[in-house]
Short mmCIF file of C-alpha atoms and ligand atoms in Angstrom, two decimals:
data_model
loop_
_atom_site.label_atom_id
_atom_site.label_comp_id
_atom_site.label_asym_id
_atom_site.label_seq_id
_atom_site.Cartn_x
_atom_site.Cartn_y
_atom_site.Cartn_z
CA MET A 1 86.56 57.36 146.22
CA TYR A 2 89.35 54.90 145.60
CA GLU A 3 87.05 52.21 144.62
CA ALA A 4 85.31 54.25 142.00
CA ARG A 5 88.59 55.39 140.50
CA ALA A 6 90.13 51.88 140.35
CA MET A 7 86.94 50.47 138.96
CA LYS A 8 87.02 53.26 136.24
CA LYS A 9 90.73 52.43 135.53
CA ALA A 10 90.02 48.65 135.35
CA GLU A 11 87.12 49.14 132.82
CA SER A 12 89.31 51.27 130.56
CA LEU A 13 92.01 48.61 130.57
CA ARG A 14 89.66 46.00 129.85
CA LEU A 15 88.28 47.85 126.89
CA ALA A 16 91.71 48.46 125.55
CA GLY A 17 92.73 44.92 126.27
CA LYS A 18 96.05 46.11 127.47
CA ALA A 19 97.71 46.68 130.88
CA VAL A 20 101.13 47.08 132.39
CA ILE A 21 101.06 45.46 135.64
CA LEU A 22 103.41 45.56 138.69
CA ALA A 23 103.21 42.10 140.58
CA ILE A 24 104.43 41.06 143.88
CA GLU A 25 104.88 37.44 145.13
CA SER A 26 105.68 36.78 148.83
CA SER A 27 103.88 33.43 149.56
CA CYS A 28 106.83 31.66 151.02
CA ASP A 29 110.64 32.44 150.99
CA GLU A 30 111.11 34.52 148.02
CA THR A 31 110.16 38.32 147.86
CA ALA A 32 109.74 39.09 144.22
CA ALA A 33 108.26 41.79 142.13
CA ALA A 34 107.94 42.25 138.35
CA VAL A 35 106.40 44.46 135.66
CA VAL A 36 104.62 42.60 132.99
CA ALA A 37 102.91 44.02 130.01
CA ASN A 38 99.78 42.37 128.75
CA GLY A 39 100.31 39.13 130.53
CA ARG A 40 103.20 38.07 128.19
CA GLU A 41 106.07 40.50 128.21
CA VAL A 42 108.49 40.82 131.09
CA LEU A 43 109.62 44.51 131.27
CA GLY A 44 111.37 44.33 134.65
CA GLN A 45 111.88 42.04 137.58
CA ALA A 46 113.74 41.53 140.81
CA LEU A 47 113.81 38.78 143.41
CA GLU A 48 115.34 38.48 146.90
CA SER A 49 115.79 34.79 148.23
CA GLN A 50 115.52 33.97 151.66
CA ILE A 51 117.11 30.51 151.19
CA LYS A 52 120.42 31.29 153.17
CA THR A 53 118.49 32.48 156.06
CA HIS A 54 116.10 29.48 156.35
CA ALA A 55 118.96 27.08 155.52
CA LEU A 56 120.34 27.66 159.01
CA TYR A 57 117.07 25.94 160.39
CA GLY A 58 116.75 23.32 157.81
CA GLY A 59 113.45 24.61 156.38
CA VAL A 60 111.23 27.74 156.07
CA VAL A 61 110.55 29.49 159.40
CA PRO A 62 107.29 31.39 159.01
CA GLU A 63 108.00 34.15 161.36
CA ILE A 64 111.38 34.81 159.90
CA ALA A 65 110.00 34.70 156.37
CA SER A 66 107.43 37.39 157.13
CA ARG A 67 110.15 39.79 158.82
CA SER A 68 112.53 39.12 155.89
CA HIS A 69 109.60 40.17 153.39
CA VAL A 70 108.98 43.30 155.44
CA THR A 71 112.65 44.45 154.92
CA ALA A 72 112.89 43.31 151.17
CA VAL A 73 109.39 43.98 149.64
CA ILE A 74 109.94 47.81 148.94
CA PRO A 75 113.56 47.46 147.72
CA VAL A 76 112.48 44.66 145.44
CA VAL A 77 109.54 46.60 143.97
CA GLU A 78 111.91 49.61 143.50
CA GLN A 79 114.44 47.31 141.75
CA ALA A 80 111.88 45.84 139.33
CA LEU A 81 110.60 49.31 138.45
CA ILE A 82 114.45 50.45 137.77
CA ASP A 83 114.80 47.28 135.64
CA ALA A 84 111.82 48.26 133.72
CA ARG A 85 113.08 51.94 133.49
CA MET A 86 109.64 52.94 134.90
CA THR A 87 108.00 54.59 137.91
CA LEU A 88 104.79 53.79 139.69
CA ASP A 89 103.17 56.56 137.43
CA ASP A 90 103.69 54.19 134.40
CA ILE A 91 101.90 51.26 136.07
CA ASP A 92 98.24 50.42 135.05
CA ALA A 93 97.38 47.91 137.83
CA ILE A 94 98.84 46.05 140.91
CA ALA A 95 98.75 42.16 141.23
CA VAL A 96 99.72 40.29 144.30
CA THR A 97 99.57 36.78 145.44
CA ALA A 98 96.62 36.24 147.71
CA GLY A 99 97.02 32.70 148.55
CA PRO A 100 97.59 29.77 149.09
CA GLY A 101 100.84 30.43 151.28
CA LEU A 102 102.17 31.36 154.71
CA VAL A 103 99.61 33.95 155.92
CA GLY A 104 102.20 36.33 157.51
CA ALA A 105 104.37 36.17 154.38
CA LEU A 106 101.41 36.74 152.03
CA LEU A 107 100.22 39.81 154.20
CA VAL A 108 103.50 41.64 153.57
CA GLY A 109 102.95 41.59 149.86
CA ILE A 110 99.34 42.22 150.00
CA SER A 111 99.77 45.30 152.32
CA ALA A 112 102.44 46.77 149.99
CA ALA A 113 100.21 46.11 146.94
CA LYS A 114 97.22 47.78 148.73
CA ALA A 115 99.32 50.92 149.66
CA MET A 116 100.43 51.38 146.07
CA ALA A 117 97.04 50.71 144.52
CA TRP A 118 95.48 53.07 147.04
CA ALA A 119 98.14 55.72 146.65
CA LYS A 120 97.77 55.75 142.68
CA GLY A 121 94.11 54.77 142.34
CA LEU A 122 95.08 51.70 140.64
CA PRO A 123 93.16 48.39 140.39
CA LEU A 124 94.15 45.71 142.61
CA VAL A 125 94.17 42.04 141.56
CA GLY A 126 94.58 39.22 143.99
CA VAL A 127 96.12 36.01 142.30
CA HIS A 128 95.96 32.30 143.11
CA HIS A 129 99.59 31.16 143.52
CA ILE A 130 98.99 28.10 141.44
CA GLU A 131 97.17 30.06 138.66
CA GLY A 132 100.55 32.05 138.77
CA HIS A 133 102.68 28.91 138.36
CA ILE A 134 100.43 27.74 135.33
CA SER A 135 100.68 31.22 133.70
CA ALA A 136 104.51 31.22 133.93
CA ASN A 137 103.96 29.29 130.53
CA TYR A 138 102.20 32.18 129.18
CA ILE A 139 105.57 34.24 129.62
CA ALA A 140 107.74 31.44 128.32
CA HIS A 141 105.54 30.39 125.37
CA PRO A 142 104.07 33.39 123.45
CA ASN A 143 102.07 30.83 121.18
CA LEU A 144 100.40 28.94 124.16
CA SER A 145 96.89 29.62 124.76
CA PRO A 146 94.24 27.41 126.55
CA PRO A 147 93.00 24.64 126.32
CA PHE A 148 95.70 22.48 127.54
CA LEU A 149 96.45 20.13 130.37
CA CYS A 150 98.99 21.25 133.10
CA LEU A 151 100.84 19.28 135.52
CA VAL A 152 101.42 21.62 138.67
CA VAL A 153 104.13 20.12 140.84
CA SER A 154 105.27 22.41 143.72
CA GLY A 155 106.09 22.31 147.40
CA GLY A 156 102.35 22.26 148.41
CA HIS A 157 100.59 21.04 145.19
CA THR A 158 100.60 18.18 142.75
CA HIS A 159 97.51 18.75 140.50
CA LEU A 160 96.65 17.63 137.06
CA ILE A 161 94.56 20.51 135.87
CA GLN A 162 92.75 21.12 132.62
CA VAL A 163 93.09 24.70 131.50
CA LEU A 164 89.74 25.28 129.84
CA ASP A 165 90.28 28.96 129.17
CA TYR A 166 92.17 31.77 131.03
CA GLY A 167 91.24 31.64 134.68
CA VAL A 168 88.91 28.66 134.11
CA TYR A 169 90.18 25.20 135.41
CA ARG A 170 89.22 21.63 135.92
CA LEU A 171 90.90 19.55 138.38
CA LEU A 172 91.61 16.02 137.10
CA GLY A 173 93.56 14.57 139.64
CA GLN A 174 95.82 15.62 142.82
CA THR A 175 98.00 14.19 145.33
CA LEU A 176 96.16 12.24 148.30
CA ASP A 177 98.87 13.08 150.69
CA ASP A 178 102.24 14.80 150.28
CA ALA A 179 102.92 17.06 147.31
CA ALA A 180 105.83 15.94 145.11
CA GLY A 181 108.11 18.98 146.32
CA GLU A 182 107.14 18.04 149.90
CA ALA A 183 108.23 14.50 149.29
CA PHE A 184 111.61 15.59 147.74
CA ASP A 185 112.21 17.81 150.81
CA LYS A 186 111.34 15.21 153.36
CA VAL A 187 113.38 12.54 151.69
CA ALA A 188 116.39 15.02 151.33
CA ARG A 189 116.18 15.55 154.94
CA LEU A 190 116.20 11.75 155.46
CA ILE A 191 119.45 11.40 153.72
CA ASP A 192 121.03 14.44 155.53
CA LEU A 193 120.87 16.88 152.65
CA PRO A 194 120.87 20.50 153.45
CA TYR A 195 117.77 22.85 152.69
CA PRO A 196 116.60 23.55 150.00
CA GLY A 197 116.11 19.64 149.79
CA GLY A 198 114.42 19.25 146.36
CA PRO A 199 117.11 20.95 144.17
CA THR A 200 119.97 19.57 146.34
CA LEU A 201 118.55 15.93 145.93
CA ASP A 202 118.04 16.43 142.26
CA LYS A 203 121.70 17.51 141.74
CA LEU A 204 123.00 14.55 143.93
CA ALA A 205 120.83 12.12 142.02
CA GLU A 206 122.74 12.91 138.79
CA GLU A 207 125.88 11.03 140.30
CA GLY A 208 123.86 8.02 141.70
CA ASP A 209 122.71 4.62 140.35
CA ASP A 210 118.85 4.73 139.97
CA GLU A 211 118.57 0.98 140.11
CA ALA A 212 120.48 0.59 143.40
CA PHE A 213 117.21 0.55 145.48
CA VAL A 214 114.03 -0.74 144.38
CA PHE A 215 111.02 1.31 145.53
CA THR A 216 107.35 0.32 144.59
CA ARG A 217 105.50 2.87 142.47
CA PRO A 218 102.81 4.57 144.56
CA ARG A 219 99.31 3.42 143.60
CA THR A 220 95.91 5.32 143.92
CA GLU A 221 92.28 4.56 143.21
CA GLY A 222 91.79 7.54 141.28
CA ARG A 223 93.11 7.37 137.68
CA TYR A 224 94.70 10.62 137.88
CA ASP A 225 95.59 11.01 141.53
CA PHE A 226 98.96 10.74 143.03
CA SER A 227 100.39 9.61 146.46
CA PHE A 228 103.94 10.06 147.73
CA SER A 229 103.97 9.40 151.46
CA GLY A 230 104.06 5.65 151.09
CA LEU A 231 107.25 6.15 148.93
CA LYS A 232 108.78 8.41 151.59
CA THR A 233 108.11 5.81 154.18
CA GLN A 234 109.83 3.22 152.10
CA VAL A 235 112.86 5.35 151.88
CA MET A 236 112.70 5.99 155.75
CA GLN A 237 112.68 2.31 156.33
CA ARG A 238 115.54 1.63 153.95
CA VAL A 239 117.58 4.24 155.68
CA ASN A 240 116.63 3.06 159.27
CA ARG A 241 117.73 -0.55 158.41
CA LEU A 242 120.88 0.51 157.00
CA SER A 243 121.81 2.76 159.81
CA GLN A 244 120.66 0.08 162.39
CA LYS A 245 123.17 -2.38 160.82
CA GLY A 246 125.75 0.34 160.77
CA GLU A 247 126.08 0.14 157.03
CA HIS A 248 126.81 3.16 154.75
CA ILE A 249 123.94 4.94 153.30
CA ALA A 250 124.80 5.53 149.58
CA ALA A 251 122.96 9.03 149.40
CA ALA A 252 123.48 9.34 145.81
CA ASP A 253 121.95 6.08 144.76
CA MET A 254 118.94 6.70 147.38
CA ALA A 255 118.30 10.15 145.82
CA ALA A 256 118.50 8.75 142.08
CA SER A 257 116.28 5.70 142.95
CA PHE A 258 113.68 7.92 144.78
CA ARG A 259 113.67 10.50 142.05
CA LYS A 260 113.22 7.99 139.35
CA THR A 261 110.19 6.61 141.13
CA VAL A 262 108.52 9.89 141.75
CA VAL A 263 109.18 11.06 138.11
CA GLU A 264 107.86 7.84 136.61
CA ALA A 265 104.56 8.31 138.46
CA LEU A 266 104.20 11.94 137.42
CA VAL A 267 105.07 11.09 133.83
CA GLN A 268 102.86 8.03 133.65
CA LYS A 269 99.76 9.86 134.96
CA THR A 270 100.34 13.04 132.80
CA ILE A 271 100.57 11.13 129.62
CA LEU A 272 97.60 8.90 130.47
CA ALA A 273 95.38 11.96 131.21
CA ALA A 274 96.74 13.88 128.17
CA LYS A 275 95.72 10.75 125.81
CA GLU A 276 92.39 10.13 127.53
CA THR A 277 91.24 13.72 127.62
CA LYS A 278 92.80 14.32 124.07
CA ALA A 279 94.62 17.33 125.52
CA PRO A 280 95.85 19.66 122.64
CA ALA A 281 98.98 20.30 124.56
CA VAL A 282 100.55 19.57 127.95
CA ALA A 283 102.26 22.23 130.23
CA LEU A 284 104.51 21.81 133.22
CA ALA A 285 104.54 24.09 136.17
CA GLY A 286 105.76 24.71 139.86
CA GLY A 287 109.00 24.43 141.53
CA VAL A 288 109.43 20.62 140.82
CA ALA A 289 109.20 21.36 137.09
CA SER A 290 112.68 22.41 137.25
CA ASN A 291 113.62 18.99 138.26
CA ARG A 292 116.07 17.68 135.63
CA LEU A 293 114.93 14.07 135.34
CA LEU A 294 111.18 15.21 135.16
CA ARG A 295 111.89 17.54 132.12
CA LYS A 296 113.81 14.84 130.43
CA ARG A 297 111.45 12.12 130.90
CA LEU A 298 108.33 14.11 130.11
CA GLU A 299 109.97 15.40 127.00
CA GLU A 300 110.88 11.91 125.90
CA ALA A 301 107.33 10.47 126.70
CA ALA A 302 105.57 13.45 125.01
CA ALA A 303 107.74 13.14 121.93
CA HIS A 304 106.97 9.36 121.73
CA GLU A 305 103.26 9.99 121.96
CA GLY A 306 103.22 13.07 119.57
CA ILE A 307 101.97 15.43 122.41
CA ARG A 308 102.87 19.03 122.26
CA LEU A 309 104.93 19.75 125.40
CA TYR A 310 105.52 23.27 126.99
CA ILE A 311 108.07 23.56 129.95
CA PRO A 312 109.10 26.95 131.29
CA PRO A 313 112.82 27.63 132.06
CA PRO A 314 113.76 26.67 135.55
CA ALA A 315 113.74 30.33 136.80
CA LEU A 316 110.10 30.68 135.83
CA CYS A 317 109.08 27.29 137.49
CA THR A 318 110.18 28.16 141.06
CA ASP A 319 108.38 31.13 142.82
CA ASN A 320 108.64 34.41 140.88
CA ALA A 321 106.52 37.57 140.41
CA VAL A 322 106.47 37.47 136.67
CA MET A 323 103.94 34.71 136.68
CA ILE A 324 101.91 36.56 139.08
CA GLY A 325 101.85 39.61 136.58
CA SER A 326 100.75 37.32 133.82
CA ALA A 327 97.75 35.71 135.77
CA GLY A 328 97.02 39.07 137.16
CA PHE A 329 96.53 40.45 133.64
CA TYR A 330 93.99 37.82 132.62
CA ASN A 331 92.06 38.19 135.93
CA LEU A 332 91.92 41.83 135.15
CA MET A 333 90.67 41.36 131.60
CA LYS A 334 87.90 38.99 132.75
CA ALA A 335 86.53 40.06 136.11
CA CYS A 336 86.21 42.94 138.44
CA PRO A 337 89.35 43.83 140.44
CA ASP A 338 89.53 43.24 144.18
CA ASP A 339 88.99 46.03 146.72
CA LEU A 340 91.04 47.03 149.69
CA SER A 341 89.53 44.26 151.88
CA LEU A 342 91.68 41.65 149.92
CA ASN A 343 92.98 39.42 152.51
CA ALA A 344 95.68 36.56 152.67
CA GLN A 345 94.35 33.02 152.50
CA SER A 346 96.51 30.15 153.67
CA SER A 347 94.50 27.70 151.59
CA MET A 348 92.48 28.85 148.68
CA ALA A 349 90.43 27.21 145.92
CA LEU A 350 91.13 27.81 142.24
CA HIS A 351 88.39 28.89 140.03
CA LEU A 352 86.88 25.74 138.66
CA GLY A 353 84.80 25.64 135.44
O1 KG4 B 1 106.85 26.33 143.25
P1 KG4 B 1 107.86 26.40 144.40
O2 KG4 B 1 109.07 27.36 144.14
O3 KG4 B 1 107.09 26.91 145.80
C1 KG4 B 1 105.75 26.27 146.13
O4 KG4 B 1 104.86 26.92 145.57
O5 KG4 B 1 105.76 25.47 146.80
O6 KG4 B 1 108.22 24.93 144.77
C2 KG4 B 1 109.11 24.72 145.72
C3 KG4 B 1 109.41 23.10 145.73
C4 KG4 B 1 110.26 22.84 146.94
O7 KG4 B 1 109.51 21.62 147.57
C5 KG4 B 1 111.45 22.31 146.33
O8 KG4 B 1 112.08 21.29 147.00
C6 KG4 B 1 110.89 21.84 144.89
O9 KG4 B 1 109.86 22.75 144.49
N1 KG4 B 1 112.02 21.91 144.02
C7 KG4 B 1 112.49 20.70 143.25
C8 KG4 B 1 113.62 21.27 142.46
N2 KG4 B 1 113.39 22.55 142.43
C9 KG4 B 1 112.64 22.89 143.46
N3 KG4 B 1 112.10 19.50 143.62
C10 KG4 B 1 112.81 18.68 142.87
N4 KG4 B 1 113.88 18.86 141.94
C11 KG4 B 1 114.22 20.25 141.71
N5 KG4 B 1 115.15 20.64 140.94
ZN1 ZN B 2 105.16 28.16 144.15
#
C-alpha cells in the first residue's frame, strides 16, 4: 500500500521535475533538518550541534551521539518546518543520510524519515553523505552544474572526484590512510587543543609562524592520491622530542606549519588533476573546506591557472541537512526511491560512472 502510493508520487514529481524535500542528517554529531525546493532553494533549516557534549570526552562518543539524536530529531524537524512556514502536508518527499557514518546515529535519522514517509505516503530517498557534501555546492552556486572536479575533504574522506553528471561520479584519487580532517583532529590532540580539533587548530594557526617547523610533504605513488598519517607522525616526533627535553611547545607555530603542509598537498593535487583532466570547474566540499588557509590557497592557485573555482560558505561545508535535501532531489529525479527497508551503512560506496 505505502510503496505503491510513494512510487506513484515519485513518478509524478519526476514528471514535473519539481519537489519540495524535507531532509534529515544525523550521521555524526549534528542533528539537522532542512526544507529544500528543487535541489537548489533553501526554504527552511534547523541544526542542533552536540559539540559541547562531546567536548567533555575529547571526541565523538557514538552511544552519546545516538541518544542525543533521539531527543533532538523531532524538535529539529519541527523547527525546520516552522522556519519554512510549512507543515508535513506541504512536503513532497523525505531525504535522509543513509551512510557512511555512525550506524546508531544514522538509524535515528532514518527511523524518523521512514515514520514520516510512511505516515504521509511520501517517497523516501537515502542519500550518501559525501554526495550531500558535493551537493552543498548546488545550493551555494545556482549556476554550477556537472561536469566538474570536486575535492571532498571531511573527517572521514579525502577524495578527488570527477562529478560527471548529477549522481554520477568517478574517483580520481583518495587518501591512502588518514583523512585530512582526521589528521587535523589528531594533530590538534597532540598539541593539547580542545575538541573539535580541526577548527581550533585552524584558528590557532592564524597566529603562528608556518616556517617555524619544517615537515616533509607526504608522497604517494598514485598521482592524485593523498597520505597524511606520516605527516601526523612527524608532528608527534617533534612534540615528543621537545617535551623530553622539557622545552616549550610553540603550539601556534606547530599548528601553522602542519596546516600549511596539509593545504599545500591538497592544493597541489587538486590543481594537477584539474589541469590534467581539463576540468571545466573545480568545487570544494566537506568540513575541512571551511579551513581558512585551504580556501585562500586554492583561490590563489585557481586564479593563477585560470580555473573556475566554487567554494561553499563555511556553514554549508560542515555537516548540515540542506546538502542532503539537494542530493536527495537529484536522486529522486533520476532513480526509484528507497523503500522502508532502507538501512544505515557505516561504510557505503558512491555511485561511480
Ligand atoms: O564534513 P564534516 O563536518 O563531517 C564529516 O563528514 O566528517 O567534517 C568534519 C571534519 C572534522 O575532522 C573537523 O575537524 C574538520 O572537518 N574541520 C576542519 C575545519 N572545520 C572542520 N579542519 C580544518 N580546519 C577547519 N576550519
Ligand atoms: Zn560530513
